[in-house]
XYZ file of C-alpha atoms in Angstrom:
507
model
C 15.182 10.643 23.474
C 16.199 13.970 21.944
C 13.675 16.765 22.213
C 13.200 19.154 19.299
C 11.492 22.505 19.476
C 8.898 23.754 17.039
C 10.076 27.124 15.726
C 8.041 27.308 12.518
C 4.764 25.885 11.253
C 2.952 25.555 7.940
C -0.834 25.454 8.235
C -3.203 24.604 5.367
C -6.626 23.271 6.322
C -10.084 22.951 4.783
C -12.163 23.051 7.971
C -11.114 25.715 10.460
C -13.034 24.531 13.553
C -10.708 24.256 16.557
C -7.758 25.777 14.712
C -7.990 29.095 16.578
C -6.807 27.571 19.860
C -3.819 25.926 18.170
C -2.802 29.095 16.362
C -2.993 31.181 19.539
C -0.747 28.779 21.456
C 1.750 28.670 18.581
C 1.850 32.466 18.567
C 2.363 32.583 22.332
C 5.316 30.194 21.929
C 6.888 32.460 19.304
C 6.387 30.039 16.411
C 6.586 31.577 12.928
C 3.507 30.642 10.918
C 3.237 30.143 7.160
C -0.175 29.680 5.600
C -2.257 29.717 2.430
C -5.539 31.079 1.078
C -8.510 30.799 3.376
C -6.395 29.513 6.257
C -4.158 32.588 6.059
C -7.213 34.870 6.114
C -8.615 32.969 9.110
C -5.362 33.399 11.056
C -5.118 37.102 10.208
C -8.706 37.662 11.396
C -7.581 36.301 14.765
C -5.049 39.129 14.914
C -2.119 36.731 14.725
C 0.738 37.419 12.292
C 1.443 34.906 9.546
C 3.341 34.835 6.260
C 1.688 33.842 3.018
C 3.219 30.834 1.306
C 2.946 32.840 -1.912
C 5.260 35.477 -0.412
C 7.752 32.759 0.570
C 7.798 31.147 -2.856
C 7.187 34.378 -4.856
C 4.618 32.376 -6.853
C 0.892 33.089 -6.565
C -1.741 30.431 -6.137
C -2.347 29.315 -9.738
C -4.612 27.095 -11.850
C -7.702 27.914 -9.819
C -5.982 27.029 -6.547
C -4.683 23.670 -7.759
C -1.084 24.751 -7.166
C -0.244 26.655 -3.969
C 2.331 24.843 -1.825
C 4.045 22.655 -4.448
C 7.402 24.442 -4.424
C 11.005 23.560 -3.375
C 11.062 26.376 -0.813
C 8.141 24.685 0.946
C 9.027 21.026 0.538
C 12.730 21.671 1.031
C 11.949 23.209 4.409
C 9.900 20.133 5.396
C 12.152 17.393 4.001
C 15.550 18.851 4.975
C 17.306 16.502 7.412
C 18.600 18.692 10.199
C 21.430 16.289 11.013
C 22.566 15.946 7.406
C 25.393 18.338 6.550
C 24.679 18.393 2.802
C 20.973 19.038 3.351
C 21.654 21.945 5.666
C 24.250 23.464 3.296
C 21.618 23.452 0.520
C 19.006 24.914 2.848
C 21.405 27.751 3.585
C 22.443 28.224 -0.048
C 18.866 28.425 -1.376
C 17.504 30.333 1.620
C 15.002 27.626 2.499
C 13.348 28.177 5.887
C 13.091 24.937 7.896
C 9.518 23.973 8.804
C 9.104 22.032 12.058
C 5.318 21.560 12.197
C 2.844 20.897 9.379
C -0.902 21.077 10.022
C -3.167 19.848 7.231
C -6.864 19.046 6.959
C -7.570 17.571 3.542
C -10.327 18.474 1.102
C -13.399 16.412 2.115
C -13.388 14.003 -0.813
C -15.559 11.236 0.694
C -18.070 13.731 2.025
C -18.324 15.283 -1.424
C -18.887 11.899 -3.087
C -21.679 11.124 -0.604
C -23.472 14.410 -1.182
C -23.190 15.258 -4.881
C -23.069 13.579 -8.294
C -21.197 16.248 -10.258
C -17.962 14.504 -11.264
C -16.084 17.726 -11.954
C -16.822 19.043 -8.489
C -15.803 15.688 -7.018
C -12.521 15.722 -8.918
C -11.729 19.218 -7.607
C -12.004 17.829 -4.090
C -9.021 15.530 -4.691
C -6.378 17.184 -2.548
C -2.920 17.347 -4.142
C -0.904 19.866 -2.137
C -2.277 18.752 1.222
C -1.606 15.069 0.698
C 1.915 15.905 -0.510
C 2.567 17.982 2.608
C 1.382 15.111 4.806
C 3.625 12.558 3.140
C 6.660 14.842 3.164
C 6.314 15.763 6.828
C 5.646 12.168 7.855
C 8.682 10.951 5.934
C 10.861 13.394 7.843
C 9.443 12.573 11.279
C 12.967 12.745 12.683
C 12.613 16.508 12.585
C 9.005 17.410 11.798
C 5.670 17.044 13.598
C 2.784 16.276 11.217
C -0.825 16.915 12.199
C -2.861 15.301 9.443
C -6.464 15.731 10.644
C -8.338 18.131 12.878
C -9.176 15.361 15.358
C -5.513 15.569 16.434
C -5.769 19.188 17.606
C -6.400 18.285 21.287
C -3.295 16.082 21.364
C -1.230 18.793 19.717
C -2.485 21.361 22.214
C -1.415 19.112 25.083
C 2.042 18.780 23.553
C 2.364 22.507 23.005
C 1.079 23.508 26.453
C 2.796 20.844 28.537
C 6.112 20.722 26.700
C 6.288 24.300 25.467
C 6.571 23.269 21.822
C 9.086 20.458 22.271
C 8.533 16.917 20.973
C 10.500 13.666 21.091
C 11.107 11.100 18.359
C 8.461 8.729 19.749
C 5.776 11.402 19.555
C 6.790 12.477 16.059
C 6.906 8.898 14.784
C 3.421 8.230 16.151
C 2.063 11.281 14.324
C 3.848 10.072 11.166
C 2.149 6.672 11.411
C -1.221 8.355 11.762
C -0.384 10.576 8.792
C 0.219 7.606 6.535
C -3.038 6.126 7.834
C -4.790 9.308 6.676
C -3.044 9.424 3.295
C -3.593 5.754 2.509
C -7.268 5.984 3.439
C -7.681 9.091 1.296
C -6.102 7.429 -1.723
C -8.238 4.320 -1.212
C -11.408 6.414 -1.254
C -10.333 8.064 -4.519
C -9.493 4.721 -6.123
C -12.839 3.228 -5.083
C -14.653 6.201 -6.607
C -12.873 5.787 -9.945
C -13.230 2.019 -9.838
C -17.013 2.178 -9.736
C -16.818 2.655 -13.470
C -13.490 1.089 -14.377
C -13.896 -2.289 -12.678
C -10.186 -2.852 -12.024
C -9.689 -6.130 -10.162
C -7.986 -5.053 -6.953
C -8.883 -5.184 -3.272
C -8.789 -1.901 -1.370
C -10.571 -1.134 1.890
C -9.829 1.531 4.461
C -11.896 1.899 7.649
C -10.566 4.067 10.460
C -13.581 4.026 12.775
C -13.260 1.122 15.156
C -15.317 -0.397 17.933
C -13.187 -2.264 20.496
C -14.724 -5.564 21.632
C -14.314 -7.394 24.929
C -12.702 -10.216 22.960
C -13.008 -12.058 19.657
C -14.945 -15.233 18.961
C -13.463 -16.717 22.150
C -12.110 -15.041 25.305
C -8.478 -15.806 24.439
C -8.778 -13.952 21.095
C -8.579 -10.181 20.656
C -11.357 -8.584 18.649
C -12.199 -5.233 17.054
C -15.077 -4.209 14.795
C -13.982 -1.756 12.090
C -17.005 0.308 11.202
C -19.602 2.545 12.799
C -22.542 0.597 14.280
C -24.078 3.896 15.383
C -24.945 4.534 11.724
C -27.171 1.455 11.808
C -28.803 1.549 15.237
C -29.081 3.393 18.522
C -28.110 1.391 21.586
C -30.815 2.142 24.138
C -29.786 -0.227 26.897
C -27.532 -3.079 27.931
C -23.977 -4.326 28.069
C -21.298 -3.952 25.416
C -21.902 -5.715 22.107
C -19.587 -8.670 21.516
C -17.934 -10.209 18.451
C -20.456 -13.062 18.379
C -23.320 -10.612 18.953
C -22.298 -8.729 15.813
C -22.275 -11.917 13.750
C -25.793 -12.731 14.958
C -26.958 -9.154 14.396
C -25.873 -9.261 10.766
C -27.545 -12.630 10.239
C -30.773 -11.353 11.749
C -30.841 -8.103 9.801
C -30.054 -9.805 6.511
C -32.933 -12.224 7.034
C -35.544 -9.760 8.300
C -34.847 -7.446 5.357
C -36.242 -10.087 2.982
C -39.669 -9.773 4.639
C -42.252 -7.025 4.105
C -45.119 -8.233 6.323
C -45.012 -8.355 10.124
C -42.310 -10.899 10.937
C -40.248 -12.018 13.917
C -36.839 -13.661 13.514
C -34.924 -15.399 16.291
C -31.235 -16.053 15.603
C -28.801 -18.380 17.364
C -25.226 -18.867 16.163
C -25.947 -17.074 12.864
C -28.896 -19.303 11.934
C -32.643 -18.813 12.330
C -34.175 -20.979 15.057
C -37.519 -19.185 14.841
C -39.289 -17.266 12.072
C -42.961 -16.451 11.641
C -45.078 -13.974 9.709
C -48.481 -12.991 11.096
C -51.013 -10.177 10.908
C -49.982 -8.831 14.310
C -46.739 -8.798 16.289
C -47.804 -10.775 19.395
C -48.942 -13.675 17.206
C -45.754 -13.487 15.145
C -43.645 -13.628 18.313
C -45.485 -16.629 19.770
C -45.283 -18.513 16.471
C -41.571 -17.748 16.064
C -40.800 -18.869 19.609
C -42.736 -22.114 19.113
C -40.331 -23.124 16.324
C -37.583 -23.969 18.825
C -37.997 -22.519 22.336
C -34.866 -24.318 23.506
C -32.509 -22.705 20.970
C -34.235 -19.338 21.381
C -32.841 -19.128 24.917
C -29.909 -16.693 24.786
C -30.542 -15.774 21.145
C -31.275 -12.452 19.468
C -34.689 -11.200 18.378
C -35.294 -9.085 15.262
C -38.578 -7.625 14.058
C -39.557 -5.298 11.231
C -42.259 -3.403 13.157
C -42.366 -1.385 16.380
C -42.536 -3.400 19.605
C -45.728 -2.747 21.560
C -46.455 -3.302 25.242
C -48.239 -6.619 24.725
C -45.394 -8.110 22.702
C -42.762 -6.758 25.080
C -44.516 -8.447 27.983
C -44.457 -11.767 26.117
C -40.846 -11.418 25.005
C -39.700 -10.441 28.493
C -40.440 -13.953 29.750
C -37.512 -15.311 27.674
C -33.827 -14.813 28.405
C -32.292 -13.327 25.282
C -29.142 -11.321 24.482
C -30.339 -8.675 22.018
C -33.507 -7.249 20.515
C -33.516 -5.100 17.350
C -36.582 -3.327 15.979
C -37.422 -0.068 14.165
C -38.931 1.264 17.389
C -40.453 0.665 20.808
C -43.495 2.043 22.536
C -42.666 3.856 25.761
C -44.199 1.110 27.884
C -42.498 -1.649 25.875
C -39.122 -0.041 26.463
C -39.832 0.237 30.163
C -40.636 -3.491 30.334
C -37.592 -4.622 28.363
C -35.136 -2.385 30.194
C -35.504 -3.991 33.595
C -32.839 -6.605 32.745
C -29.614 -4.587 33.035
C -27.477 -6.613 30.574
C -30.132 -7.024 27.884
C -29.015 -5.178 24.735
C -31.799 -3.092 23.219
C -31.148 -1.654 19.776
C -33.307 0.680 17.710
C -32.610 0.342 14.034
C -31.940 3.501 12.048
C -30.735 2.569 8.572
C -31.371 -0.414 6.356
C -27.901 -0.746 4.886
C -26.133 -3.742 3.390
C -22.798 -3.574 1.592
C -22.513 -4.342 -2.077
C -20.110 -7.192 -1.469
C -18.695 -9.606 1.119
C -15.063 -10.304 1.856
C -13.205 -12.483 4.330
C -9.597 -13.255 5.099
C -8.537 -16.623 3.733
C -5.146 -18.370 3.608
C -2.700 -15.626 2.624
C -5.253 -13.350 1.012
C -8.838 -12.134 0.860
C -11.871 -13.808 -0.684
C -14.279 -11.343 -2.324
C -17.742 -11.738 -3.791
C -20.880 -9.768 -4.562
C -23.522 -9.959 -1.848
C -26.324 -12.484 -2.486
C -29.169 -10.108 -3.303
C -31.401 -12.626 -5.050
C -34.707 -13.106 -3.229
C -37.068 -15.256 -5.285
C -40.785 -14.567 -5.544
C -43.580 -16.603 -7.105
C -42.596 -15.119 -10.472
C -39.232 -16.875 -10.246
C -40.755 -20.318 -9.706
C -40.641 -22.775 -12.591
C -43.057 -25.661 -11.931
C -41.554 -28.990 -13.027
C -44.092 -31.530 -11.704
C -47.581 -32.613 -12.758
C -49.160 -31.053 -9.697
C -48.739 -27.327 -9.328
C -48.459 -25.648 -5.914
C -51.597 -23.943 -4.642
C -51.705 -20.277 -3.472
C -50.999 -21.071 0.187
C -48.205 -23.452 -0.766
C -46.652 -20.763 -2.954
C -46.669 -18.348 -0.020
C -45.002 -20.973 2.162
C -42.432 -21.789 -0.528
C -41.440 -18.131 -0.853
C -41.270 -17.901 2.960
C -39.130 -21.045 3.333
C -36.805 -20.073 0.500
C -36.011 -16.744 2.193
C -34.953 -18.611 5.326
C -32.871 -21.240 3.552
C -31.022 -18.476 1.697
C -29.682 -17.242 5.045
C -28.916 -20.668 6.559
C -25.551 -22.437 6.692
C -25.083 -25.022 3.944
C -26.058 -27.734 3.467
C -29.420 -26.299 4.433
C -32.987 -27.604 4.422
C -35.951 -25.600 5.736
C -39.392 -27.002 6.539
C -42.246 -24.500 6.869
C -45.999 -24.397 7.158
C -48.504 -21.552 7.405
C -45.706 -18.932 7.235
C -43.952 -20.462 10.221
C -40.586 -22.163 10.376
C -41.105 -25.749 11.512
C -37.431 -26.681 11.569
C -34.114 -26.286 9.762
C -31.366 -28.755 9.031
C -28.184 -26.750 8.735
C -24.441 -27.101 8.314
C -24.482 -30.809 7.548
C -22.061 -32.523 5.188
C -24.865 -34.190 3.241
C -28.254 -32.859 2.179
C -29.949 -36.026 3.392
C -28.487 -35.480 6.869
C -29.784 -31.903 6.870
C -33.254 -33.120 5.898
C -33.322 -35.828 8.558
C -32.155 -33.313 11.155
C -34.975 -30.935 10.198
C -37.637 -33.645 10.305
C -36.487 -34.947 13.694
C -36.399 -31.429 15.140
C -39.845 -30.537 13.824
C -41.313 -33.657 15.393
C -39.484 -32.969 18.663
C -41.348 -29.660 19.001
C -44.712 -31.122 18.012
C -45.075 -29.954 14.423
C -47.325 -31.912 12.096
C -45.478 -31.846 8.779
C -48.461 -33.076 6.766
C -48.954 -30.378 4.122
C -45.687 -28.573 4.947
C -43.222 -27.326 2.327
C -39.482 -27.845 1.961
C -36.786 -25.463 0.696
C -33.259 -26.518 -0.228
C -30.345 -24.153 -0.765
C -29.008 -26.330 -3.605
C -30.162 -29.121 -5.895
C -30.794 -32.730 -4.853
C -28.169 -35.014 -6.392
C -30.474 -38.015 -5.995
C -34.169 -38.637 -5.452
C -33.629 -39.892 -1.871
C -34.287 -36.479 -0.342
C -37.676 -35.964 -1.980
C -38.626 -39.521 -1.029
C -37.762 -38.899 2.647
C -39.626 -35.560 2.536
C -42.708 -37.226 1.052
C -42.805 -39.863 3.777
C -42.634 -37.075 6.389
C -45.716 -35.359 4.870
C -44.107 -32.657 2.697
C -46.419 -31.618 -0.158
C -44.396 -28.908 -1.985
C -40.698 -28.343 -2.628
C -38.615 -25.390 -3.829
C -35.031 -25.881 -4.990
C -32.643 -24.445 -7.592
C -32.491 -27.522 -9.801
C -29.449 -28.235 -11.917
C -28.561 -31.829 -11.056
C -27.908 -34.320 -13.846
C -30.463 -36.474 -11.994
C -33.145 -33.804 -11.643
C -35.556 -35.970 -13.595
C -35.394 -38.702 -10.955
C -36.630 -36.252 -8.319
C -39.235 -34.799 -10.690
C -40.599 -38.255 -11.539
C -40.866 -39.256 -7.880
C -42.699 -36.045 -6.974
C -45.119 -36.325 -9.893
C -45.846 -39.948 -9.059
C -46.618 -39.087 -5.443
C -48.595 -35.854 -5.779
C -45.835 -33.498 -4.654
C -45.558 -30.077 -6.279
C -41.973 -29.008 -7.003
C -40.629 -25.778 -8.459
C -37.154 -24.825 -9.624
C -35.726 -21.313 -9.234
C -32.412 -21.684 -11.042
C -30.706 -19.828 -8.185
C -28.499 -21.579 -5.640
C -27.995 -20.103 -2.154
C -24.912 -21.723 -0.705
C -23.784 -20.006 2.508
C -20.535 -21.027 4.191
């Protein structure tokens, strides 16, 4: 592979951190440096000679700095193909100096959007010259090295020090690929900002931060998480988080965030196998575990309050993969840490995206996130008997769980404790029978319990089966053409039923 030497460089960056080392090495190698504005001043303060781009083009920076490098003498020097006779004749004719290295650090558009609301200031942080320099240099990677973000300075320094300013086509092409990654991500961020108001139907996402996983859903599948889990929690202990762990973590966090009082959630394969709300955490843990101690083995535990020593001692008796809470007492952490592979996470931010998307067929399926969480105010009683205060509390509790369960889903609950779920079945009746059988298996008395359904009952058979099992109150969306059949059966048998008008399918 042919090696090409860097003889000239154009540098235009927003943040200057780390640039001093690069500039000093370039100077030591005899590289001619062109620069603009604040970057030029920074280089001159280092005592290193540089030429202003304005002196090269004979045009000053104009329009409040909006136009500095957009000139044929700059872009001609970047885009000129050194092996193309016509290009080089024009370079000579118009006295265009070839530029072999371009270093750019773009205006911090996303950072500006996060920190301020002033649209005019945000618009001024849309980089024009910098992004154009990146694209031009990347296009001509045959001859030009493009450094498109300051995180690449260490790699550039290695190239300059070890190879004395020479680079091969493989190295330049790699930098070009990274440059287009930077430019495409930058443009995506700008589009998403504008589209908050415009509502253009188009799918654009760009996430550079990635978290390599041991494997995907199964060991023969590769897996990567694109995102920054460190924004959400601190990992205090344990092995690396897996693909399936992340799925369970999201399920657990989504569910726990619907609860305000002290609650424990146990998740297995994205579904709750234990949920309980109590006045104190040890009681909540014991009640959650009692829901299904078999499935809890190897699951993940999520709470919305700090883990104390007493609760940690109880939890430690169970083998589990992950625990997530807002905090841990010092003694609790000491207890939980003695299993070396146990993953201990301390939650930092309560963040959920505005929408969900998933790959499907030859495209992407997009939807708004299900943010509906019904309260007693959303209940529309439809039967002769109305639910009592304790039943209402249980109905709200059960409906939160069914919202986060795989369809078809039925949840049975009593005294703010999950008795059992029937999940992922192809018929609602099957889900109900599964829940009843499971509740009985673990010794729950369903007399006086409540039932939540993620969707309407197409026939009255489900409410009849629930009644015979001891269910006294039901919450469901309603909406079936045969709703009246279910209403009539409940009224005739003393069951209270409420409609919410909101379905919670989850697939």
